[in-house]
């Protein structure tokens, strides 16, 4: 099959990261470390233009995220403008700030769906991982979402400190009448990268979790959709980056930069910004979006691999994070010449998990996982 770099059709989804301000301090946050670079946020008028261009480009789904999108005072206006453009709108939120009044305003503006993050099923553990008391407000907001007739998705980022409670997390989702649950293993960028050694689960933990998910899917079939995203580091082959670099999705971050995926901030590539170009130009012609689109850019072993049109060489951000070269084969692939980096990271995690388990067994009163010291995500300052 001939290597290609042909521009695809228009993107299906737009992730609008409205602000990086957030009330939580999650140690697995994958947002950029240099938060000061994103203080100058797009204005309401600029977001209106972006939404209009997105609709013209063919975008169908708009995911409103951050940080915490509820921190934007113009969120209702943004939702209203998106609905006018015919975009299906999904609010991705910690739910801190989703008051009954704000929820009613968002519903009237045309919001279609709400996705609430949950750190764990246990209030104490959830609050510890979130870095602030939040569990009770999250569950209250989930009930409010259902009362107002929205579809509810619960999103749970999995790691060493909560993956063994996946059965209880699913029980919580069932209790809250969630329509959909996303169980996503941590992606190691930003603060999660700093905390990787303390977050990576063991192979045994993953094996137990997968068995629980299989049983729950069978039991809850037709009642609750369960999405389980396998962790990259324990896979044999890499996942396609966002369905392939610059193929289906784009991300607009608070300062107006446009990215092929949310983790591409750090890649040494020319930036693309809505301050300088239209979304159409960025999607079709910008060096950032065309650099790794298709298969023509691939080195060996990807170039001659039968899977090159399936996984597109894996994640470019992960390749850069682990090797310093975004054009390398994703090291999670067992065929990558750099696969040993991932093998060593998993081995270190196995040792750390065994140490954790030994510490908990030595203390019968232990309620929360011990683990190493997790560095919490700091609060960014509010833009002037």
Short mmCIF file of C-alpha atoms in Angstrom, two decimals:
data_model
loop_
_atom_site.label_atom_id
_atom_site.label_comp_id
_atom_site.label_asym_id
_atom_site.label_seq_id
_atom_site.Cartn_x
_atom_site.Cartn_y
_atom_site.Cartn_z
CA UNK A 1 0.00 0.00 0.00
CA UNK A 2 1.38 3.38 -1.00
CA UNK A 3 2.23 5.86 1.76
CA UNK A 4 -0.14 8.81 1.85
CA UNK A 5 -0.47 12.31 3.28
CA UNK A 6 -3.75 13.27 1.55
CA UNK A 7 -5.86 15.80 3.48
CA UNK A 8 -8.93 14.09 4.97
CA UNK A 9 -12.48 15.29 4.96
CA UNK A 10 -13.42 17.93 7.53
CA UNK A 11 -13.04 17.13 11.22
CA UNK A 12 -15.87 15.41 13.07
CA UNK A 13 -15.23 16.88 16.52
CA UNK A 14 -13.83 20.04 18.11
CA UNK A 15 -12.50 20.06 21.67
CA UNK A 16 -12.78 23.64 22.94
CA UNK A 17 -10.56 24.08 25.98
CA UNK A 18 -12.10 27.33 27.13
CA UNK A 19 -9.84 27.95 30.14
CA UNK A 20 -7.17 26.12 32.10
CA UNK A 21 -8.42 27.58 35.36
CA UNK A 22 -9.73 24.72 37.50
CA UNK A 23 -10.88 24.27 41.12
CA UNK A 24 -9.30 20.81 41.31
CA UNK A 25 -5.65 19.81 41.85
CA UNK A 26 -5.67 16.37 40.20
CA UNK A 27 -2.17 14.83 40.12
CA UNK A 28 -2.98 13.06 36.84
CA UNK A 29 -3.92 16.23 34.94
CA UNK A 30 -2.50 16.19 31.41
CA UNK A 31 -2.87 19.91 30.75
CA UNK A 32 0.35 21.86 30.07
CA UNK A 33 2.69 22.75 32.91
CA UNK A 34 3.34 26.32 31.74
CA UNK A 35 -0.11 27.63 32.64
CA UNK A 36 1.05 31.25 32.47
CA UNK A 37 1.26 30.88 28.67
CA UNK A 38 -2.54 30.54 28.48
CA UNK A 39 -3.74 33.45 30.58
CA UNK A 40 -4.80 35.51 27.57
CA UNK A 41 -7.96 33.61 26.72
CA UNK A 42 -10.07 33.97 23.60
CA UNK A 43 -12.90 36.45 23.98
CA UNK A 44 -16.57 35.62 23.52
CA UNK A 45 -16.52 37.20 20.06
CA UNK A 46 -13.46 35.17 19.07
CA UNK A 47 -15.10 31.94 20.21
CA UNK A 48 -18.19 32.85 18.18
CA UNK A 49 -16.00 33.14 15.09
CA UNK A 50 -14.26 29.83 15.85
CA UNK A 51 -17.61 28.07 16.21
CA UNK A 52 -18.87 29.50 12.94
CA UNK A 53 -15.73 28.35 11.13
CA UNK A 54 -15.93 24.93 12.79
CA UNK A 55 -19.49 24.42 11.56
CA UNK A 56 -18.50 25.47 8.03
CA UNK A 57 -15.61 23.03 8.17
CA UNK A 58 -17.99 20.16 8.95
CA UNK A 59 -17.62 19.79 12.72
CA UNK A 60 -20.65 18.06 14.24
CA UNK A 61 -19.69 17.67 17.90
CA UNK A 62 -18.40 20.38 20.23
CA UNK A 63 -16.81 19.30 23.51
CA UNK A 64 -16.49 22.17 26.00
CA UNK A 65 -13.66 21.51 28.39
CA UNK A 66 -10.69 23.00 30.22
CA UNK A 67 -9.63 23.28 33.03
CA UNK A 68 -13.13 23.95 34.19
CA UNK A 69 -15.37 25.46 31.49
CA UNK A 70 -17.89 26.61 34.11
CA UNK A 71 -15.30 29.23 35.13
CA UNK A 72 -16.08 31.06 31.88
CA UNK A 73 -18.81 33.62 32.55
CA UNK A 74 -19.80 33.48 28.89
CA UNK A 75 -20.31 29.70 28.81
CA UNK A 76 -24.07 30.04 28.31
CA UNK A 77 -23.50 32.39 25.36
CA UNK A 78 -20.96 30.00 23.83
CA UNK A 79 -23.40 27.08 24.15
CA UNK A 80 -26.18 29.18 22.62
CA UNK A 81 -24.04 30.14 19.62
CA UNK A 82 -22.97 26.52 19.11
CA UNK A 83 -26.56 25.34 19.20
CA UNK A 84 -27.49 27.99 16.62
CA UNK A 85 -24.81 26.53 14.37
CA UNK A 86 -26.27 23.06 14.73
CA UNK A 87 -23.41 21.65 16.82
CA UNK A 88 -24.06 18.89 19.34
CA UNK A 89 -22.67 20.28 22.60
CA UNK A 90 -21.10 18.24 25.40
CA UNK A 91 -20.00 19.91 28.65
CA UNK A 92 -16.97 18.18 30.20
CA UNK A 93 -16.85 19.39 33.78
CA UNK A 94 -15.82 18.77 37.37
CA UNK A 95 -19.39 19.96 38.13
CA UNK A 96 -18.11 22.38 40.75
CA UNK A 97 -20.10 25.45 39.87
CA UNK A 98 -23.01 23.64 38.22
CA UNK A 99 -25.71 25.25 40.33
CA UNK A 100 -29.41 24.64 39.56
CA UNK A 101 -29.64 28.18 38.13
CA UNK A 102 -26.60 27.74 35.87
CA UNK A 103 -27.84 24.33 34.77
CA UNK A 104 -31.24 25.75 33.80
CA UNK A 105 -29.53 28.50 31.80
CA UNK A 106 -27.37 25.97 29.95
CA UNK A 107 -30.36 23.79 29.18
CA UNK A 108 -32.26 26.78 27.82
CA UNK A 109 -29.21 27.69 25.69
CA UNK A 110 -29.34 24.26 24.05
CA UNK A 111 -26.68 22.16 25.85
CA UNK A 112 -27.10 18.53 24.76
CA UNK A 113 -24.99 16.44 27.12
CA UNK A 114 -23.07 16.62 30.42
CA UNK A 115 -19.94 14.65 31.31
CA UNK A 116 -18.83 14.82 34.94
CA UNK A 117 -15.43 13.72 36.21
CA UNK A 118 -15.36 11.45 39.27
CA UNK A 119 -12.10 10.61 40.99
CA UNK A 120 -13.31 7.59 43.00
CA UNK A 121 -16.35 6.04 44.66
CA UNK A 122 -15.17 6.75 48.21
CA UNK A 123 -15.69 10.38 49.34
CA UNK A 124 -12.39 10.60 51.25
CA UNK A 125 -10.33 9.09 48.44
CA UNK A 126 -12.12 11.13 45.79
CA UNK A 127 -11.48 14.38 47.69
CA UNK A 128 -7.86 13.42 48.27
CA UNK A 129 -7.27 12.79 44.56
CA UNK A 130 -9.14 15.94 43.54
CA UNK A 131 -7.15 18.00 46.03
CA UNK A 132 -10.30 19.64 47.38
CA UNK A 133 -13.62 18.59 48.96
CA UNK A 134 -15.76 17.86 45.91
CA UNK A 135 -17.33 14.37 46.01
CA UNK A 136 -20.65 15.41 47.50
CA UNK A 137 -21.00 18.33 45.08
CA UNK A 138 -20.20 16.06 42.13
CA UNK A 139 -22.82 13.47 43.05
CA UNK A 140 -25.40 16.21 43.71
CA UNK A 141 -24.63 17.69 40.27
CA UNK A 142 -24.99 14.26 38.65
CA UNK A 143 -28.47 13.94 40.14
CA UNK A 144 -29.32 17.44 38.91
CA UNK A 145 -28.24 16.52 35.39
CA UNK A 146 -30.60 13.56 35.39
CA UNK A 147 -33.45 15.63 36.85
CA UNK A 148 -33.09 18.10 33.98
CA UNK A 149 -33.27 15.32 31.41
CA UNK A 150 -29.72 15.41 30.07
CA UNK A 151 -27.79 12.26 29.16
CA UNK A 152 -25.12 11.77 31.84
CA UNK A 153 -21.61 10.46 31.30
CA UNK A 154 -19.28 9.85 34.22
CA UNK A 155 -15.58 10.03 33.42
CA UNK A 156 -13.12 8.28 35.71
CA UNK A 157 -9.38 8.53 35.12
CA UNK A 158 -7.86 5.25 36.29
CA UNK A 159 -4.50 4.79 37.99
CA UNK A 160 -2.88 2.78 40.76
CA UNK A 161 -4.84 4.49 43.52
CA UNK A 162 -8.38 3.81 42.26
CA UNK A 163 -8.27 0.98 39.71
CA UNK A 164 -8.80 -1.71 42.36
CA UNK A 165 -12.10 -0.02 43.23
CA UNK A 166 -13.47 -0.20 39.71
CA UNK A 167 -16.37 -2.42 40.80
CA UNK A 168 -17.43 0.18 43.36
CA UNK A 169 -16.96 3.00 40.84
CA UNK A 170 -19.35 1.20 38.50
CA UNK A 171 -21.80 0.67 41.39
CA UNK A 172 -21.72 4.43 42.00
CA UNK A 173 -22.39 5.08 38.32
CA UNK A 174 -25.33 2.69 38.43
CA UNK A 175 -26.68 4.40 41.56
CA UNK A 176 -26.47 7.79 39.82
CA UNK A 177 -28.26 6.35 36.75
CA UNK A 178 -25.41 7.30 34.42
CA UNK A 179 -26.10 6.57 30.77
CA UNK A 180 -22.43 6.15 29.98
CA UNK A 181 -19.19 5.61 31.90
CA UNK A 182 -15.73 6.31 30.52
CA UNK A 183 -13.01 4.41 32.37
CA UNK A 184 -9.85 5.91 30.91
CA UNK A 185 -6.41 4.92 32.10
CA UNK A 186 -4.13 7.90 32.73
CA UNK A 187 -2.34 9.52 29.81
CA UNK A 188 1.13 10.53 30.95
CA UNK A 189 1.52 14.18 29.99
CA UNK A 190 1.68 17.35 32.07
CA UNK A 191 1.31 16.68 35.79
CA UNK A 192 0.60 13.02 35.12
CA UNK A 193 4.07 12.71 33.58
CA UNK A 194 5.62 14.09 36.75
CA UNK A 195 3.64 11.57 38.80
CA UNK A 196 3.99 8.60 36.45
CA UNK A 197 5.90 6.37 38.85
CA UNK A 198 3.20 6.87 41.51
CA UNK A 199 0.28 6.46 39.08
CA UNK A 200 1.13 3.51 36.81
CA UNK A 201 -0.86 0.42 37.80
CA UNK A 202 0.51 -3.10 37.74
CA UNK A 203 -0.33 -5.79 35.20
CA UNK A 204 -2.24 -7.70 37.88
CA UNK A 205 -4.32 -4.63 38.71
CA UNK A 206 -5.20 -4.19 35.04
CA UNK A 207 -6.08 -7.86 34.64
CA UNK A 208 -8.47 -7.70 37.59
CA UNK A 209 -10.01 -4.44 36.31
CA UNK A 210 -10.63 -5.87 32.84
CA UNK A 211 -12.43 -8.87 34.33
CA UNK A 212 -14.68 -6.56 36.35
CA UNK A 213 -15.45 -4.45 33.28
CA UNK A 214 -16.32 -7.50 31.16
CA UNK A 215 -18.77 -8.77 33.79
CA UNK A 216 -20.32 -5.31 34.26
CA UNK A 217 -20.81 -4.84 30.51
CA UNK A 218 -22.69 -8.09 30.33
CA UNK A 219 -24.83 -7.33 33.37
CA UNK A 220 -25.62 -3.73 32.36
CA UNK A 221 -26.05 -4.29 28.63
CA UNK A 222 -28.75 -1.99 27.29
CA UNK A 223 -28.82 0.08 30.49
CA UNK A 224 -25.39 1.71 30.74
CA UNK A 225 -22.63 1.97 28.16
CA UNK A 226 -19.18 1.25 29.59
CA UNK A 227 -16.14 2.53 27.70
CA UNK A 228 -12.85 1.10 28.96
CA UNK A 229 -9.70 2.66 27.50
CA UNK A 230 -6.75 0.32 27.85
CA UNK A 231 -3.50 1.86 29.10
CA UNK A 232 -0.91 2.52 26.42
CA UNK A 233 2.04 1.26 28.45
CA UNK A 234 0.59 -2.24 28.79
CA UNK A 235 -0.48 -2.68 25.17
CA UNK A 236 1.23 -4.70 22.47
CA UNK A 237 0.45 -2.16 19.77
CA UNK A 238 -0.13 1.60 20.05
CA UNK A 239 -3.45 3.32 19.61
CA UNK A 240 -4.04 5.64 16.64
CA UNK A 241 -3.45 9.20 17.78
CA UNK A 242 -6.95 10.75 17.93
CA UNK A 243 -7.96 8.36 15.13
CA UNK A 244 -4.86 9.47 13.23
CA UNK A 245 -3.01 12.80 13.35
CA UNK A 246 -5.18 15.55 11.86
CA UNK A 247 -7.80 13.13 10.54
CA UNK A 248 -10.93 13.44 12.68
CA UNK A 249 -10.45 15.88 15.56
CA UNK A 250 -8.97 19.23 16.41
CA UNK A 251 -8.45 21.11 19.66
CA UNK A 252 -8.56 24.85 20.31
CA UNK A 253 -6.85 25.81 23.56
CA UNK A 254 -7.56 28.91 25.70
CA UNK A 255 -5.08 31.23 23.96
CA UNK A 256 -6.32 30.35 20.46
CA UNK A 257 -3.69 27.81 19.47
CA UNK A 258 -5.08 24.91 17.43
CA UNK A 259 -3.75 21.39 17.94
CA UNK A 260 -4.28 17.98 16.34
CA UNK A 261 -4.61 16.53 19.85
CA UNK A 262 -4.83 18.01 23.37
CA UNK A 263 -1.29 16.94 24.32
CA UNK A 264 0.55 18.48 21.36
CA UNK A 265 1.53 21.70 23.15
CA UNK A 266 5.13 20.66 23.70
CA UNK A 267 5.97 19.33 20.24
CA UNK A 268 8.70 21.33 18.44
CA UNK A 269 6.47 22.21 15.50
CA UNK A 270 5.24 25.53 14.05
CA UNK A 271 2.25 26.78 15.99
CA UNK A 272 -1.15 27.32 14.43
CA UNK A 273 -3.47 29.95 15.88
CA UNK A 274 -6.95 31.28 15.18
CA UNK A 275 -5.45 34.75 15.71
CA UNK A 276 -3.52 34.30 12.46
CA UNK A 277 -5.45 31.86 10.27
CA UNK A 278 -8.89 30.37 9.73
CA UNK A 279 -9.70 26.90 11.02
CA UNK A 280 -10.02 25.72 7.43
CA UNK A 281 -6.48 26.83 6.55
CA UNK A 282 -5.09 25.32 9.74
CA UNK A 283 -6.87 22.01 9.14
CA UNK A 284 -6.01 21.70 5.46
CA UNK A 285 -2.65 23.43 5.02
CA UNK A 286 -0.83 24.27 8.23
CA UNK A 287 2.58 22.61 8.75
CA UNK A 288 1.40 21.49 12.19
CA UNK A 289 -1.55 19.46 10.90
CA UNK A 290 0.14 18.12 7.77
CA UNK A 291 3.41 17.06 9.45
CA UNK A 292 2.23 13.62 10.62
CA UNK A 293 -0.96 13.22 8.63
CA UNK A 294 -1.28 9.96 6.76
CA UNK A 295 1.65 7.56 6.40
CA UNK A 296 4.23 9.23 4.11
CA UNK A 297 6.22 10.61 7.09
CA UNK A 298 6.72 7.22 8.73
CA UNK A 299 10.11 5.68 9.53
CA UNK A 300 10.71 1.96 9.80
CA UNK A 301 9.34 -0.27 11.21
CA UNK A 302 6.06 1.65 10.70
CA UNK A 303 6.58 2.35 6.99
CA UNK A 304 6.44 -1.32 6.01
CA UNK A 305 4.07 -2.47 8.76
CA UNK A 306 0.67 -3.91 7.86
CA UNK A 307 -0.86 -1.91 10.72
CA UNK A 308 0.27 1.50 9.49
CA UNK A 309 -3.26 2.44 8.36
CA UNK A 310 -4.70 1.20 11.68
CA UNK A 311 -2.56 2.91 14.30
CA UNK A 312 -0.65 5.45 12.16
CA UNK A 313 2.55 4.87 14.11
CA UNK A 314 0.87 5.56 17.44
CA UNK A 315 0.93 8.76 19.45
CA UNK A 316 3.32 11.51 18.28
CA UNK A 317 3.20 13.24 21.67
CA UNK A 318 4.06 10.02 23.47
CA UNK A 319 6.93 9.34 21.06
CA UNK A 320 8.31 12.81 21.77
CA UNK A 321 7.77 12.50 25.52
CA UNK A 322 9.64 9.21 25.73
CA UNK A 323 12.35 9.62 23.07
CA UNK A 324 12.68 13.34 22.34
CA UNK A 325 11.74 12.73 18.69
CA UNK A 326 8.11 13.08 17.61
CA UNK A 327 8.81 11.14 14.39
CA UNK A 328 9.88 7.94 16.16
CA UNK A 329 7.67 4.88 16.34
CA UNK A 330 5.56 5.11 19.50
CA UNK A 331 7.63 3.20 22.09
CA UNK A 332 4.57 1.38 23.44
CA UNK A 333 4.64 -0.73 20.26
CA UNK A 334 6.53 -3.97 20.87
CA UNK A 335 8.17 -3.51 17.44
CA UNK A 336 9.59 -0.10 18.33
CA UNK A 337 13.38 0.07 18.80
CA UNK A 338 12.63 2.17 21.89
CA UNK A 339 10.18 -0.28 23.47
CA UNK A 340 12.60 -0.93 26.33
CA UNK A 341 11.76 2.51 27.75
CA UNK A 342 8.18 1.40 28.33
CA UNK A 343 9.18 -2.03 29.60
CA UNK A 344 11.38 -0.40 32.24
CA UNK A 345 8.62 2.02 33.29
CA UNK A 346 6.19 -0.88 33.76
CA UNK A 347 8.79 -2.87 35.69
CA UNK A 348 9.35 0.05 38.07
CA UNK A 349 5.58 0.38 38.53
CA UNK A 350 5.28 -3.31 39.40
CA UNK A 351 7.87 -2.88 42.15
CA UNK A 352 6.14 0.22 43.51
CA UNK A 353 2.74 -1.52 43.59
CA UNK A 354 4.19 -4.46 45.51
CA UNK A 355 5.65 -2.03 48.03
CA UNK A 356 2.28 -0.28 48.35
CA UNK A 357 0.44 -3.55 48.89
CA UNK A 358 2.94 -4.60 51.55
CA UNK A 359 2.47 -1.31 53.41
CA UNK A 360 -1.32 -1.66 53.40
CA UNK A 361 -1.19 -5.27 54.64
CA UNK A 362 1.01 -4.14 57.52
CA UNK A 363 -1.69 -1.71 58.65
CA UNK A 364 -5.13 -3.29 58.95
CA UNK A 365 -6.67 0.15 59.54
CA UNK A 366 -5.44 1.55 56.25
CA UNK A 367 -8.35 2.86 54.17
CA UNK A 368 -6.63 4.76 51.38
CA UNK A 369 -3.86 3.50 49.10
CA UNK A 370 -0.44 4.55 50.30
CA UNK A 371 1.61 5.09 47.15
CA UNK A 372 4.35 7.63 46.65
CA UNK A 373 3.94 11.35 47.08
CA UNK A 374 1.74 12.76 44.32
CA UNK A 375 2.44 16.27 43.10
CA UNK A 376 -0.91 18.06 42.79
CA UNK A 377 -1.73 20.31 39.86
CA UNK A 378 -1.57 23.95 41.02
CA UNK A 379 -4.29 26.52 40.48
CA UNK A 380 -3.50 28.87 37.58
CA UNK A 381 -4.16 32.51 38.22
CA UNK A 382 -7.30 33.97 36.69
CA UNK A 383 -6.79 36.04 33.51
CA UNK A 384 -7.18 39.78 34.08
#
